[in-house]
XYZ file of C-alpha atoms in Angstrom:
564
model
C 6.500 105.481 206.405
C 6.113 104.870 202.713
C 9.222 104.184 200.715
C 10.591 107.043 198.611
C 9.649 107.322 194.985
C 11.836 108.686 192.241
C 10.420 111.506 190.161
C 12.302 112.693 187.125
C 12.196 116.496 187.147
C 13.978 118.156 184.281
C 14.842 121.815 184.149
C 12.869 123.383 181.298
C 15.064 123.614 178.235
C 17.511 120.966 179.430
C 16.878 117.275 178.866
C 19.901 116.216 180.928
C 19.034 117.925 184.246
C 19.827 115.869 187.379
C 16.689 114.259 188.891
C 15.458 115.188 192.364
C 14.501 112.503 194.876
C 11.206 113.142 196.662
C 9.536 111.039 199.315
C 5.920 110.056 198.993
C 5.010 112.312 201.966
C 6.462 115.404 200.370
C 3.873 117.622 198.812
C 4.396 117.934 195.125
C 4.690 121.405 193.670
C 1.645 122.478 191.784
C 3.558 122.436 188.509
C 4.074 118.644 188.815
C 0.737 117.592 190.276
C -1.124 115.858 187.469
C -4.534 116.519 189.043
C -4.123 120.151 190.083
C -1.951 121.606 187.335
C -4.131 123.035 184.570
C -1.134 123.233 182.232
C -0.284 119.559 182.650
C -1.305 118.630 179.113
C 1.084 121.190 177.677
C 3.877 119.916 179.918
C 3.328 116.278 178.894
C 3.228 117.280 175.273
C 6.466 119.191 175.683
C 8.106 116.286 177.496
C 7.070 113.803 174.797
C 8.410 116.100 172.133
C 11.757 116.347 173.939
C 11.967 112.520 174.246
C 11.307 112.146 170.546
C 14.075 114.617 169.815
C 16.452 112.536 171.973
C 15.506 109.346 170.102
C 16.020 111.092 166.797
C 19.410 112.381 167.906
C 20.523 108.890 169.020
C 19.276 107.332 165.824
C 20.971 109.943 163.662
C 24.289 109.127 165.379
C 23.942 105.347 164.997
C 22.236 105.213 161.618
C 25.473 105.646 159.591
C 27.115 102.683 161.346
C 24.004 100.543 160.939
C 23.918 101.485 157.264
C 27.597 100.560 156.900
C 26.969 97.107 158.396
C 24.042 96.593 156.039
C 26.218 97.642 153.107
C 28.844 95.062 154.094
C 26.256 92.274 154.172
C 24.819 93.413 150.843
C 28.326 93.512 149.375
C 28.888 89.861 150.270
C 25.624 88.936 148.588
C 25.956 91.006 145.429
C 29.732 90.752 144.956
C 30.794 87.386 146.417
C 34.493 86.647 146.738
C 35.654 84.419 143.909
C 36.508 80.829 144.751
C 40.139 79.845 145.054
C 41.626 78.636 141.840
C 43.382 75.617 143.311
C 44.663 74.668 146.753
C 48.216 73.997 145.733
C 50.947 73.154 148.203
C 52.825 76.222 147.034
C 50.125 78.674 148.117
C 51.041 81.054 150.924
C 47.684 80.793 152.652
C 47.708 80.554 156.431
C 44.925 77.968 156.194
C 44.616 75.784 153.135
C 40.981 74.804 153.617
C 38.317 77.439 153.134
C 35.984 75.370 155.296
C 38.431 75.561 158.230
C 38.643 79.334 157.879
C 34.883 79.741 157.811
C 34.503 77.476 160.828
C 36.994 79.573 162.801
C 35.238 82.763 161.710
C 31.923 81.337 162.852
C 33.288 80.664 166.338
C 34.920 84.084 166.687
C 31.762 85.877 165.507
C 29.933 84.766 168.682
C 32.460 86.424 171.024
C 31.396 89.932 172.187
C 34.039 92.655 171.796
C 36.105 90.357 169.563
C 33.642 89.346 166.828
C 35.239 91.862 164.455
C 38.423 89.773 164.579
C 36.713 87.113 162.452
C 37.023 89.489 159.498
C 40.664 90.274 160.355
C 41.204 86.524 160.264
C 39.579 86.319 156.821
C 41.644 89.274 155.593
C 44.944 87.700 156.698
C 44.018 84.354 155.168
C 42.740 85.546 151.792
C 44.364 88.924 151.298
C 41.018 90.454 150.296
C 40.914 94.150 151.277
C 37.141 94.110 151.696
C 37.526 91.913 154.793
C 39.682 94.582 156.484
C 36.879 97.078 155.799
C 34.348 94.665 157.323
C 36.529 94.361 160.437
C 36.671 98.145 160.865
C 32.909 98.512 160.390
C 32.152 95.874 163.045
C 34.685 97.460 165.440
C 33.235 100.991 165.257
C 30.029 100.243 167.244
C 32.147 99.372 170.306
C 34.208 102.547 169.962
C 31.120 104.713 169.518
C 29.587 103.339 172.737
C 32.785 103.569 174.832
C 33.172 99.765 174.765
C 29.734 99.268 176.297
C 27.345 96.628 175.020
C 24.501 97.660 177.282
C 21.282 98.325 175.355
C 20.642 101.278 177.690
C 23.725 102.977 176.304
C 23.238 101.985 172.666
C 21.437 99.269 170.752
C 24.087 99.187 168.032
C 26.798 96.937 169.630
C 24.336 94.124 170.351
C 22.795 94.532 166.909
C 26.241 94.438 165.287
C 27.028 91.155 167.079
C 23.836 89.541 165.795
C 24.320 90.887 162.271
C 27.975 89.818 162.361
C 26.968 86.236 163.127
C 24.452 86.305 160.276
C 27.062 87.846 157.956
C 29.619 85.115 158.636
C 26.999 82.410 158.125
C 26.015 84.079 154.841
C 29.639 84.006 153.665
C 29.848 80.308 154.557
C 26.599 79.509 152.745
C 27.769 81.380 149.647
C 31.125 79.567 149.694
C 29.371 76.188 149.971
C 26.913 77.049 147.206
C 23.899 76.850 149.525
C 22.931 80.465 148.776
C 22.756 81.835 145.266
C 24.211 85.325 145.008
C 23.591 88.233 142.666
C 27.065 87.919 141.165
C 25.710 88.615 137.709
C 25.749 92.335 138.604
C 29.496 92.040 138.955
C 29.912 89.875 135.884
C 27.803 92.230 133.758
C 30.462 94.904 134.134
C 33.169 92.639 132.748
C 33.962 91.722 129.189
C 32.421 88.284 128.884
C 30.857 85.844 126.516
C 27.621 87.126 124.991
C 24.731 84.717 124.908
C 21.747 85.301 122.679
C 18.722 87.077 124.103
C 16.696 84.007 124.985
C 19.589 82.291 126.715
C 20.448 85.396 128.695
C 16.896 85.557 130.006
C 17.200 81.927 131.054
C 20.437 82.492 132.942
C 19.126 85.570 134.744
C 16.029 83.631 135.675
C 18.219 80.908 137.131
C 19.977 83.349 139.448
C 16.693 84.530 140.892
C 15.192 81.028 140.978
C 17.930 78.639 142.136
C 16.191 75.470 141.063
C 13.034 75.950 138.978
C 12.748 72.206 138.404
C 12.474 71.705 142.145
C 9.671 74.251 142.160
C 7.987 72.338 139.358
C 8.331 69.039 141.175
C 7.059 70.552 144.415
C 4.221 72.615 142.953
C 0.940 72.581 144.916
C -0.479 69.915 142.611
C 2.474 67.642 143.365
C 3.797 68.829 146.698
C 3.237 65.352 148.126
C 4.240 62.403 145.963
C 1.543 59.823 146.518
C 2.826 56.265 146.172
C 0.384 53.402 146.590
C -0.530 49.985 145.228
C -4.174 50.463 144.217
C -5.805 52.539 141.484
C -9.043 53.142 143.377
C -9.411 56.938 143.872
C -10.311 58.139 147.344
C -12.339 61.120 146.110
C -14.025 62.164 142.839
C -11.493 64.967 142.320
C -8.696 62.389 142.097
C -10.151 60.649 139.054
C -8.453 63.169 136.746
C -5.006 62.765 138.375
C -2.564 60.986 136.054
C -1.084 57.740 137.312
C 2.384 56.392 136.574
C 3.034 52.747 137.295
C 6.148 50.830 138.250
C 6.764 47.484 139.920
C 6.549 46.841 143.639
C 9.098 44.861 145.653
C 12.779 45.755 145.667
C 13.457 48.945 143.746
C 16.450 50.296 141.878
C 17.787 53.689 140.947
C 16.451 53.627 137.386
C 12.725 53.412 138.163
C 13.042 55.743 141.163
C 14.717 58.380 138.984
C 12.404 57.674 136.062
C 9.324 58.270 138.215
C 10.828 61.509 139.487
C 11.763 62.818 136.045
C 8.478 61.999 134.325
C 6.620 64.063 136.945
C 8.690 67.092 135.840
C 7.030 66.995 132.427
C 3.883 68.920 131.649
C 2.063 65.752 130.653
C 2.614 63.968 133.979
C 3.044 66.877 136.372
C 1.758 65.900 139.820
C 1.056 62.292 138.788
C 0.536 59.581 141.393
C 2.895 56.606 141.503
C 1.267 53.162 141.522
C 3.582 50.265 142.467
C 2.271 46.896 141.311
C 2.959 43.968 138.974
C -0.693 43.263 138.282
C -1.129 43.449 134.462
C -4.767 44.498 134.781
C -3.874 47.460 136.995
C -0.887 48.408 134.820
C -3.083 48.422 131.727
C -5.291 51.141 133.257
C -2.398 53.521 134.022
C -1.330 56.538 131.984
C 2.352 55.540 131.931
C 4.322 52.475 133.025
C 8.040 52.335 133.852
C 10.396 49.367 134.327
C 7.656 46.749 134.242
C 5.191 45.304 131.730
C 7.629 44.125 129.064
C 6.736 46.887 126.581
C 8.645 49.829 125.145
C 6.188 52.039 123.315
C 6.746 55.798 123.759
C 3.513 56.598 121.896
C 1.587 54.927 124.723
C 4.098 55.940 127.445
C 5.379 52.430 128.140
C 9.039 52.421 129.154
C 10.300 48.962 130.081
C 13.702 47.582 129.117
C 13.594 43.978 130.404
C 11.885 42.336 127.424
C 13.710 40.070 125.001
C 15.068 41.877 121.987
C 15.273 45.282 123.651
C 18.457 47.034 122.476
C 17.465 50.710 122.607
C 20.338 53.168 123.122
C 20.486 56.909 123.598
C 22.116 57.615 120.237
C 24.304 60.658 119.467
C 27.349 58.384 119.716
C 26.299 56.673 122.974
C 25.914 52.895 122.760
C 24.966 51.937 126.314
C 21.706 50.026 126.594
C 19.043 52.179 128.233
C 17.286 51.559 131.523
C 13.817 52.892 132.324
C 15.427 56.125 133.549
C 17.350 56.457 130.292
C 14.162 55.921 128.311
C 12.314 58.632 130.240
C 15.264 60.995 129.828
C 15.477 60.253 126.094
C 11.857 61.282 125.572
C 11.392 63.990 128.241
C 14.927 65.248 128.919
C 14.861 68.112 126.409
C 11.598 69.416 127.851
C 13.058 69.323 131.369
C 16.244 71.149 130.339
C 14.376 73.716 128.239
C 12.314 74.591 131.328
C 15.471 75.127 133.332
C 16.977 77.343 130.631
C 13.627 79.046 130.020
C 14.018 78.630 126.268
C 12.345 76.616 123.511
C 13.332 72.989 123.044
C 14.897 73.736 119.649
C 17.418 76.141 121.198
C 20.970 74.864 120.475
C 21.947 75.031 124.150
C 19.188 72.563 125.024
C 20.784 69.876 122.864
C 24.233 70.612 124.285
C 23.008 70.205 127.853
C 20.830 67.225 126.908
C 23.921 65.361 125.726
C 26.189 66.619 128.529
C 23.831 65.539 131.324
C 23.444 62.117 129.747
C 27.204 61.697 129.438
C 28.074 62.841 132.948
C 25.070 61.523 134.893
C 22.484 59.375 133.121
C 24.666 56.903 131.227
C 26.201 55.477 134.414
C 22.725 54.741 135.805
C 21.795 52.941 132.573
C 25.020 50.920 132.625
C 24.762 49.889 136.284
C 21.145 48.791 135.929
C 21.957 46.724 132.838
C 25.094 45.183 134.379
C 27.586 46.792 131.997
C 31.135 47.031 133.320
C 32.915 50.354 133.156
C 36.132 48.740 131.848
C 36.707 45.998 129.270
C 38.656 43.626 131.507
C 38.180 40.285 133.224
C 40.403 41.290 136.122
C 38.707 41.829 139.490
C 38.389 45.440 140.649
C 41.105 46.731 142.936
C 38.524 48.109 145.344
C 34.784 48.087 145.939
C 32.780 51.243 145.277
C 29.381 51.274 146.971
C 29.112 55.051 147.199
C 27.632 55.792 143.768
C 24.005 56.830 143.382
C 22.675 53.413 142.360
C 24.187 51.833 145.484
C 22.824 54.518 147.771
C 19.339 54.171 146.319
C 19.545 50.394 146.699
C 20.341 50.731 150.390
C 16.999 52.462 150.925
C 15.183 49.161 150.372
C 13.733 47.599 153.499
C 16.309 45.677 155.516
C 15.532 42.005 156.035
C 15.734 42.526 159.810
C 13.102 45.292 159.734
C 10.018 43.897 161.504
C 7.697 45.996 159.319
C 7.792 44.558 155.791
C 4.422 45.959 154.762
C 3.623 47.399 151.354
C 3.042 50.804 152.953
C 6.521 50.785 154.470
C 8.006 49.747 151.132
C 6.210 52.589 149.356
C 7.563 55.068 151.900
C 11.064 53.817 151.166
C 10.435 54.248 147.433
C 9.443 57.864 148.022
C 12.803 58.428 149.718
C 14.528 56.784 146.757
C 12.723 59.092 144.316
C 13.751 62.128 146.357
C 17.400 61.051 146.565
C 17.777 60.211 142.885
C 15.768 63.252 141.811
C 17.779 65.655 143.920
C 21.064 64.509 142.396
C 19.614 64.665 138.899
C 18.501 68.257 139.465
C 21.888 69.147 140.902
C 23.504 67.827 137.736
C 21.145 69.828 135.520
C 21.693 72.965 137.606
C 25.482 72.571 137.430
C 25.405 72.237 133.662
C 23.096 75.235 133.232
C 24.940 77.599 135.534
C 28.541 76.480 135.384
C 29.217 74.041 132.562
C 27.560 75.953 129.732
C 29.043 79.416 130.492
C 32.484 77.835 131.024
C 32.253 76.066 127.681
C 31.587 79.370 125.928
C 34.569 80.983 127.639
C 36.937 78.151 126.657
C 35.646 78.210 123.072
C 36.349 81.920 122.725
C 39.829 81.525 124.207
C 40.573 78.682 121.782
C 39.519 80.835 118.849
C 41.956 83.544 120.002
C 44.915 81.211 120.664
C 46.967 82.497 117.727
C 46.693 86.028 119.109
C 48.496 84.773 122.206
C 51.283 82.919 120.440
C 51.971 82.147 116.798
C 52.424 78.461 117.613
C 48.752 78.109 118.533
C 49.772 75.800 121.393
C 49.196 78.263 124.252
C 45.737 79.304 125.410
C 45.089 82.197 127.798
C 42.033 81.842 129.998
C 40.861 85.444 130.344
C 38.358 84.521 133.059
C 39.064 81.495 135.224
C 36.562 78.655 134.962
C 36.619 74.838 134.843
C 38.350 74.319 131.507
C 39.902 70.861 131.215
C 36.945 68.766 130.019
C 35.764 71.557 127.734
C 39.208 71.829 126.185
C 39.360 68.147 125.238
C 35.831 68.146 123.803
C 36.215 71.419 121.902
C 39.570 70.383 120.437
C 37.780 67.450 118.824
C 34.706 69.421 117.759
C 36.733 72.321 116.362
C 39.464 70.007 114.966
C 42.182 71.993 116.723
C 45.710 71.392 115.394
C 48.238 71.545 116.904
C 46.809 70.609 120.282
C 47.071 73.014 123.200
C 50.119 72.328 125.388
C 49.806 75.044 128.054
C 46.952 77.044 129.569
C 47.651 80.372 131.284
C 45.244 81.869 133.824
C 45.296 84.239 136.788
C 45.019 83.150 140.388
C 42.606 85.838 141.610
C 43.435 85.202 145.252
C 47.198 85.512 145.010
C 47.191 87.967 142.088
C 49.722 85.710 140.375
C 49.611 83.929 137.036
C 49.680 80.190 136.464
C 50.942 78.223 133.491
C 49.537 74.690 133.505
C 50.465 71.799 131.240
C 47.563 70.021 129.540
C 47.197 66.306 130.295
C 47.108 63.724 127.503
C 43.524 62.802 128.498
C 40.960 63.974 131.076
C 41.581 60.988 133.362
C 45.367 60.804 132.956
C 48.183 62.436 134.897
C 50.708 62.413 132.055
C 51.086 65.751 130.274
C 51.295 66.487 126.576
C 54.386 68.515 127.357
C 55.353 69.124 130.979
C 57.302 72.148 132.136
C 61.068 71.678 131.691
C 62.828 69.192 133.952
C 65.497 71.726 134.977
C 62.810 74.061 136.397
C 60.979 71.529 138.520
C 61.123 71.970 142.285
C 62.739 75.408 142.056
C 61.237 78.597 143.478
C 61.587 82.376 143.296
C 65.065 83.705 142.477
C 66.617 80.300 141.797
C 63.859 79.498 139.341
C 64.114 82.924 137.683
C 67.858 82.404 137.225
C 67.447 78.894 135.811
C 64.675 79.960 133.411
C 66.199 83.368 132.688
C 62.704 84.817 133.202
C 62.014 87.440 135.910
C 59.228 87.060 138.454
C 59.091 83.261 138.588
C 57.363 81.863 141.688
C 57.483 78.053 141.458
C 57.325 74.977 139.268
C 55.785 71.809 140.678
C 58.011 68.741 141.052
C 55.907 66.879 138.486
C 56.091 69.763 136.015
C 52.340 70.051 135.564
C 52.038 73.629 136.834
C 54.130 76.714 137.506
C 53.639 80.313 138.536
C 54.858 83.804 137.791
C 54.100 87.201 139.279
C 52.985 88.661 135.943
C 51.127 87.662 132.811
C 54.145 88.429 130.627
C 56.310 86.243 132.846
C 53.878 83.316 132.673
C 53.633 83.680 128.890
C 57.444 83.696 128.630
C 57.574 80.507 130.719
C 55.103 78.793 128.384
C 56.872 79.969 125.231
C 60.272 78.898 126.542
C 58.901 75.521 127.668
C 57.700 74.824 124.119
C 61.265 75.087 122.860
C 62.904 72.899 125.528
């Protein structure tokens, strides 16, 4: 006897009627016989219509929750949570390290039924209300499906788990700077520093295009950096490709970075790199770096080893240039102007041109030319082989490597170009996106210092940003007198205010005027009593920083400290 078959028979007008079980030997009623029923087409059409109505009903119930999850993810992208001001010992955070919190959230997000707790964890650690909303949104799909994660019941719980994992990873990537957000929507609503029209276009462009110089370096015409030791073209189309020469053998950071940077220029975009010491070959090339014994920018010759070479960057810098410094001196403004999307004569181009040299390029010039960082004959207290020049040097072929061929050496040089170039672009990107806007903020706050206090020695940072280096430089440029003693800013995470003493120099721990000795190490009520200022939170044992619950309290602490 044939096994029974299940036939779903629904009562007309009801889509939830209980099915009847019929055996294969049972004669089907005429109404359900697909061959004999003349009205079968109408019935199928009606059945399909009913199923579509069911799907629409289910979707209409789950669509609001799906939309809410999407809104949470979009919120993280458009309005990222601000970074912590400082991880001080006095903070009340359950976990000091943001990386530890994100790692724990990542683990919890993979656990069905409990993935929503990752956002509770974030809420408790940071105090941000939005995380409590995220937790509720990711909990609702379980409640709506009666704690079932079966796709037959609802597709939403499984989908929420997957989206929750992606959401946590997005938060981690944003916190680490791996993903560029649309935070300028948030910043546009705040009172901020106004850049001129051209500069604003450049900054907006940088948010949409995280690293335009990378795109330039990796354009189709230069997607693969060809490094070889012969100038013979392999095809007629390659005759027109520009060729930049440098020496073969052991390489250093300066020529690796110089070759990378010169390919970012319009003149040498997509150029091949030819590594040789043959004078006849070098003479045929369009540009030559770090070899040849000639410095002649008009003919694109950039060597620094010849006798009598004493070229420096200028603008107050006196370090002898390497081949990288020479390339940067002649092509750096063009590179930075591309990143800012402005003309080379824009004032911000010069500011960044000098800042990148000071913070990044000068050290490479000094190391390559054997210039010590300190004027002393004493041996260093420790060895530092972690700087960029050392890391590039370690990419040279090891003496124990059995393959010492020219091809293998050229491959290693390509890696050196990529390493040095990546860090150069990171430096440029930092100065464009962070350094320059922060400088404008600090400058405005300095100009308004007398509105804060008649002494002119207290500066209020209306929007937190890296301020220390800018303060020292701007005090000299603007000839600020008297010098700033205290900087007040808000800790956005704790909703408290900080008053921080300014150091005597960027690389020194001593303060121009530390917070009073009698306040140091005290907290809360004891500190408020000693200072006779309400709302005090703490003063560090060294006196370099203190906190208050309100702006007025922090300002009172700074004003009182000036008199003690």
